[in-house]
Short mmCIF file of C-alpha atoms in Angstrom, two decimals:
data_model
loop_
_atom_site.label_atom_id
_atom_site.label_comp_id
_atom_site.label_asym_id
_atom_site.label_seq_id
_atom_site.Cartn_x
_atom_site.Cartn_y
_atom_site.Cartn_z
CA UNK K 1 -19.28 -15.31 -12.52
CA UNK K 2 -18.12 -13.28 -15.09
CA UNK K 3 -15.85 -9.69 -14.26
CA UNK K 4 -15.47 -7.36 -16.80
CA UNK K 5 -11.93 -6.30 -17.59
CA UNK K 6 -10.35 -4.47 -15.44
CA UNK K 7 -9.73 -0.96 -15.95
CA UNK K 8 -8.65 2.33 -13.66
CA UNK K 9 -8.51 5.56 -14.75
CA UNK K 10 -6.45 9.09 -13.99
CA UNK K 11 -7.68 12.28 -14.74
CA UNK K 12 -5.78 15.81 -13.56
CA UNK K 13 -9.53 16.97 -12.62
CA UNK K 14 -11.33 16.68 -9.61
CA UNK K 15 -14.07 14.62 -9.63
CA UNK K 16 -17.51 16.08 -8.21
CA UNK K 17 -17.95 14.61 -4.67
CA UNK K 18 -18.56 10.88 -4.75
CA UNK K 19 -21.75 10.59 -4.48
CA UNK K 20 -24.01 7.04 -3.46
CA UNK K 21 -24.65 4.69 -4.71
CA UNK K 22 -22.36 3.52 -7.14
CA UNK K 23 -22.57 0.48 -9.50
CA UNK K 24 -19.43 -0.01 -10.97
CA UNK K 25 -16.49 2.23 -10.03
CA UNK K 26 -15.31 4.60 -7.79
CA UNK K 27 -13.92 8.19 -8.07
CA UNK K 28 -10.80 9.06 -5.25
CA UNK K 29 -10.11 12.43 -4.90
CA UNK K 30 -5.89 11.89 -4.51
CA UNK K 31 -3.99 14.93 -2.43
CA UNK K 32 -3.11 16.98 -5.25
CA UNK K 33 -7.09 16.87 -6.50
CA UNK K 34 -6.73 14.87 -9.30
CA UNK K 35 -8.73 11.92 -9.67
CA UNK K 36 -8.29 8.01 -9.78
CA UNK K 37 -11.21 5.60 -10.59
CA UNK K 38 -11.05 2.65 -9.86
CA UNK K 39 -13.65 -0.45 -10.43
CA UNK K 40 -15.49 -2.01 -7.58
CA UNK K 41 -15.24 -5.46 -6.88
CA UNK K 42 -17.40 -7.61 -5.05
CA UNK K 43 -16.31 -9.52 -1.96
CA UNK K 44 -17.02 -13.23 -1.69
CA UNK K 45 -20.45 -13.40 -0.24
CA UNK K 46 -21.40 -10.41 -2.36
CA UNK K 47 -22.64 -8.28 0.36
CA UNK K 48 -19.45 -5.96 0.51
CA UNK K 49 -17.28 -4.29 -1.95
CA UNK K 50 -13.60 -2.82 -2.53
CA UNK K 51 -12.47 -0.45 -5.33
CA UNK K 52 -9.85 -2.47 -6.74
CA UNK K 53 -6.07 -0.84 -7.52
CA UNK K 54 -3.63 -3.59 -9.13
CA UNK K 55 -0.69 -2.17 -9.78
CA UNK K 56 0.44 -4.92 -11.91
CA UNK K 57 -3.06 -4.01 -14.71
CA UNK K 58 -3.14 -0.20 -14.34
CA UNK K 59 -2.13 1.33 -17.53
CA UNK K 60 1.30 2.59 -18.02
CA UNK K 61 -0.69 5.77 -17.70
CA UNK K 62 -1.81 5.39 -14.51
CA UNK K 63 1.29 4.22 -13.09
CA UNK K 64 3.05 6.59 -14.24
CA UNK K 65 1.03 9.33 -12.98
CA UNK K 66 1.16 7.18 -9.39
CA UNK K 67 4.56 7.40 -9.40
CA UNK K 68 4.94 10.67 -9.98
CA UNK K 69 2.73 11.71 -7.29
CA UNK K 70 4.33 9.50 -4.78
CA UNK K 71 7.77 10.52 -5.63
CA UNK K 72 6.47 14.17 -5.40
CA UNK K 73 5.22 13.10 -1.49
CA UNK K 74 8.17 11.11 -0.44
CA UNK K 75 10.97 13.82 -1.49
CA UNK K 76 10.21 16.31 1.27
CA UNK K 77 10.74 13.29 3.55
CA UNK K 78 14.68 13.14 2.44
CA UNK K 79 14.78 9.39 2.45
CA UNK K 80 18.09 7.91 2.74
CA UNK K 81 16.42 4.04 1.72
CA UNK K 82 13.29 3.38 0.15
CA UNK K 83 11.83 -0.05 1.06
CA UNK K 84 9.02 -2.10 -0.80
CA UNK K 85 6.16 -3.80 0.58
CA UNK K 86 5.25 -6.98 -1.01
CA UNK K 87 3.98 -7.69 -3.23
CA UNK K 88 2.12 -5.01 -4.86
CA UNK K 89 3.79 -2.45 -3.13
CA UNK K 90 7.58 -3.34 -5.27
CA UNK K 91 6.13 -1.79 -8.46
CA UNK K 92 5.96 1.79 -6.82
CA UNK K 93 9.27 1.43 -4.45
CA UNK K 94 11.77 0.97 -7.42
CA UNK K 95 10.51 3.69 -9.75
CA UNK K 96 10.34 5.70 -6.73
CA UNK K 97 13.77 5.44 -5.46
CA UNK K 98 15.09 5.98 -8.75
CA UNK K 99 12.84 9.06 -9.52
CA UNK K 100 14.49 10.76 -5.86
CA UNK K 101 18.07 9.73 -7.88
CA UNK K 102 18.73 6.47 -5.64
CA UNK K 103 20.77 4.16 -6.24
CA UNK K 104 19.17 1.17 -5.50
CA UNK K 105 16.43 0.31 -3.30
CA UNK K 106 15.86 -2.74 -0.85
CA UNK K 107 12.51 -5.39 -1.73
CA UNK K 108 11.30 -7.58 1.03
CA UNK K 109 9.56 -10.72 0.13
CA UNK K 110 7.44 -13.62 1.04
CA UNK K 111 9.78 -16.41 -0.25
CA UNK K 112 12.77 -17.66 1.82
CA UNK K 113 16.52 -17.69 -0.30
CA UNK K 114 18.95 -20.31 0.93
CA UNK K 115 21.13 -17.95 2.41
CA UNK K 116 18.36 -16.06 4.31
CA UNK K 117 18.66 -15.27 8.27
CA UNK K 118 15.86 -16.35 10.38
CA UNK K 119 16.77 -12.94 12.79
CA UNK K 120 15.65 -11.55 9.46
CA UNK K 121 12.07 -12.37 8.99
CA UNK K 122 8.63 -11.80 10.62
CA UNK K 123 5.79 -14.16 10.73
CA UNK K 124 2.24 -12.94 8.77
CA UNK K 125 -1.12 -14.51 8.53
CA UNK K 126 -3.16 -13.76 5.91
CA UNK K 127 -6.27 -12.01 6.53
CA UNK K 128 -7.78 -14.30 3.70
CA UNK K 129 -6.19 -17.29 4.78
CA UNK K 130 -5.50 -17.58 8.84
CA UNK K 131 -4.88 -20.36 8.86
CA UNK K 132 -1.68 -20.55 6.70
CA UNK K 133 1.54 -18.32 7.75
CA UNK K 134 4.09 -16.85 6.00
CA UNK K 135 7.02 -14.65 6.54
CA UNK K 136 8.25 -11.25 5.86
CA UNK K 137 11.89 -11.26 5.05
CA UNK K 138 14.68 -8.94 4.56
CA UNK K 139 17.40 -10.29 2.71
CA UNK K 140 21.03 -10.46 4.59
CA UNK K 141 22.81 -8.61 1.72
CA UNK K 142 20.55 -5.77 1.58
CA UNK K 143 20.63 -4.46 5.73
CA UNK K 144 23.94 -2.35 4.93
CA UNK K 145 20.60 -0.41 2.42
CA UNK K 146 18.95 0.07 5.86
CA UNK K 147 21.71 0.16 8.66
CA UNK K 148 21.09 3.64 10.45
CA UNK K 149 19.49 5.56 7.31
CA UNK K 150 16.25 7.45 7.35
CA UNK K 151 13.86 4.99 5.83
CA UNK K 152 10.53 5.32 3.98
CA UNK K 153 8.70 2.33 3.25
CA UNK K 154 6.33 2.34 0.21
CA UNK K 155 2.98 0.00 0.07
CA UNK K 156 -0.09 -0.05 -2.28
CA UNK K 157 -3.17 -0.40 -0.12
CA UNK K 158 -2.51 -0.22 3.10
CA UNK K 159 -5.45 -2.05 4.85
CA UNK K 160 -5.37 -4.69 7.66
CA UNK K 161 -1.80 -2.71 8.12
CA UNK K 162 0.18 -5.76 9.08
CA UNK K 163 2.50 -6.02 6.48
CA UNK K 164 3.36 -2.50 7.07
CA UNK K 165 3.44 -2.90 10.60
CA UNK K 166 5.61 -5.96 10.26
CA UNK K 167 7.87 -4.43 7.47
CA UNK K 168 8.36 -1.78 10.30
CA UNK K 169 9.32 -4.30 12.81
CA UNK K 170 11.66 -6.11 10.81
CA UNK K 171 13.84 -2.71 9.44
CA UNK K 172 13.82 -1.30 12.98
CA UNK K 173 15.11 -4.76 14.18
CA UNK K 174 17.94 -4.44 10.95
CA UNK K 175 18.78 -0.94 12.80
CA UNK K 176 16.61 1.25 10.56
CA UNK K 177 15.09 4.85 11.13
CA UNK K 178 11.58 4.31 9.20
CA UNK K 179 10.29 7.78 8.95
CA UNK K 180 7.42 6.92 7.30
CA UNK K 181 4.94 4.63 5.57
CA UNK K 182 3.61 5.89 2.35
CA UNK K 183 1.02 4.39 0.24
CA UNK K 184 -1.35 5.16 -3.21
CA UNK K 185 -4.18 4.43 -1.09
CA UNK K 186 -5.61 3.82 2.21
CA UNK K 187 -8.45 1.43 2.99
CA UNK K 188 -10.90 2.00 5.67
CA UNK K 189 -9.21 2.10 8.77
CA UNK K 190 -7.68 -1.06 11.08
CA UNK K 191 -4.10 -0.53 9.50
CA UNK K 192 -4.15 1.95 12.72
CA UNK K 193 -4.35 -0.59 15.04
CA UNK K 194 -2.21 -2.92 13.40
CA UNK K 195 0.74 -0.01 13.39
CA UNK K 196 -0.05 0.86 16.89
CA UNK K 197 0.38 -2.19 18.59
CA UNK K 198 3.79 -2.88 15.91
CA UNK K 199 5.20 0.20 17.20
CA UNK K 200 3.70 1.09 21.05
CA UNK K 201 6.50 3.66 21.44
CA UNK K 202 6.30 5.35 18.06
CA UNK K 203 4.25 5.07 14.90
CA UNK K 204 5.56 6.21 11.61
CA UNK K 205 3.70 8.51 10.58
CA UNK K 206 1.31 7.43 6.95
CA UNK K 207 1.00 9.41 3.79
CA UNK K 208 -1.03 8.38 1.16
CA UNK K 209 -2.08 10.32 -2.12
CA UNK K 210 -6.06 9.15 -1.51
CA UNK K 211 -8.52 6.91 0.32
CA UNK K 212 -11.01 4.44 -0.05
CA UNK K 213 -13.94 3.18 1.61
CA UNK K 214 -15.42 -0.26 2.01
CA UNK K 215 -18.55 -0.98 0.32
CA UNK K 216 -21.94 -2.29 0.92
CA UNK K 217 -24.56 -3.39 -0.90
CA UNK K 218 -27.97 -1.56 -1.01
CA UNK K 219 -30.69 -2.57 -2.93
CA UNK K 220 -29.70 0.84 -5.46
CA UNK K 221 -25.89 -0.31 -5.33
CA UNK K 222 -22.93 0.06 -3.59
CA UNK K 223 -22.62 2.28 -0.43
CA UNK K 224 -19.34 3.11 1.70
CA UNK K 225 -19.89 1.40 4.67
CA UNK K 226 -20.02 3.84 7.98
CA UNK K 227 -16.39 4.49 9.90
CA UNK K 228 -14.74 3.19 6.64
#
């Protein structure tokens, strides 16, 4: 099977209302009514569909309109810490934080230093791959970042939601106030149930600049699947 190359697009217009089908991209409508298009991408079986963001083959152009709009979201939330989701999610934390004039920020990851604490990490299984687990951690060095400051974690997609729900887990066990999850995009809509059975007493509250649909295929193209 051969993809063609991939390429998103940001334009400070609105787009006209997305309407079906669609063949090979996919207009969102972000918060401040500008427009992101991204390409659709078949899912293996070829029946369903996702419009793609990578953050690591946007366009500088792109991400640096992304940025900007996120940094523009998270300010009014007066984050003390900003704190990246794997993996996708690092390449908007860091510009981020240092956009709100942050000195640092704090990057979980997937692979286990030497000197990591096992308090300090969260099993995951893949929704791709259940039956492999892997870990969320928080490096040892980095919970004085976290320790009793307002916290706003930063994602890509947030879809099946448990990353972010585990992220959320693992600050508020490193003493962490998340006030928020923020994201470029949402995608359809389980990420609620993942959050609300992370955090049964409170859920952070999501902001995201846009949202996305699943997609499924019609015999005129793609469709957004219903209660996506």
């Amino acid at each position: 099977m051969t993809l063609s190359a991939y390429h998103a697009t940001w334009s400070p217009d609105g787009a006209p209302a997305a309407a079906s089908p669609h063949s090979q991209s996919y207009p969102v409508r972000l918060h401040d009514g500008s427009t992101l298009t991204l390409p659709l991408r078949p899912l293996p079986g070829g029946t369903q569909a996702i419009a793609l963001l990578m953050a690591n083959q946007t366009s500088f152009t792109v991400e640096r309109q992304l940025i900007r709009l996120l940094a523009e979201m998270v300010s009014p939330l007066a984050p003390e810490a900003i704190v990246g989701v794997p993996t996708m999610g690092l390449a908007y934390a860091r510009p981020v934080a240092e956009k709100l004039g942050l000195n640092d920020y704090v990057a979980l990851g997937h692979s286990r230093k030497f000197w990591y604490d096992d308090t300090l990490a969260i099993p995951l299984t893949s929704s791709t791959s259940p039956d492999q687990t892997k870990h969320l951690y928080l490096d040892p060095a980095l919970v004085d970042r976290v320790r009793g400051r307002r916290v706003v974690v930063i994602d890509d997609v947030l879809n099946t939601g448990r990353t972010a729900a585990a992220a959320v887990h693992l600050l508020e066990r490193a003493g962490a106030c998340v006030v928020a999850i923020t994201a470029v995009l949402t995608e359809g809509w389980a990420w609620r149930a993942a959050l609300a059975a992370a955090c049964p007493n409170t859920v952070p509250p999501v902001h995201a600049l846009g949202h996305i649909p699943l997609f499924g295929r019609q015999p005129d193209g793609w469709h957004p699947l219903p209660g996506t």
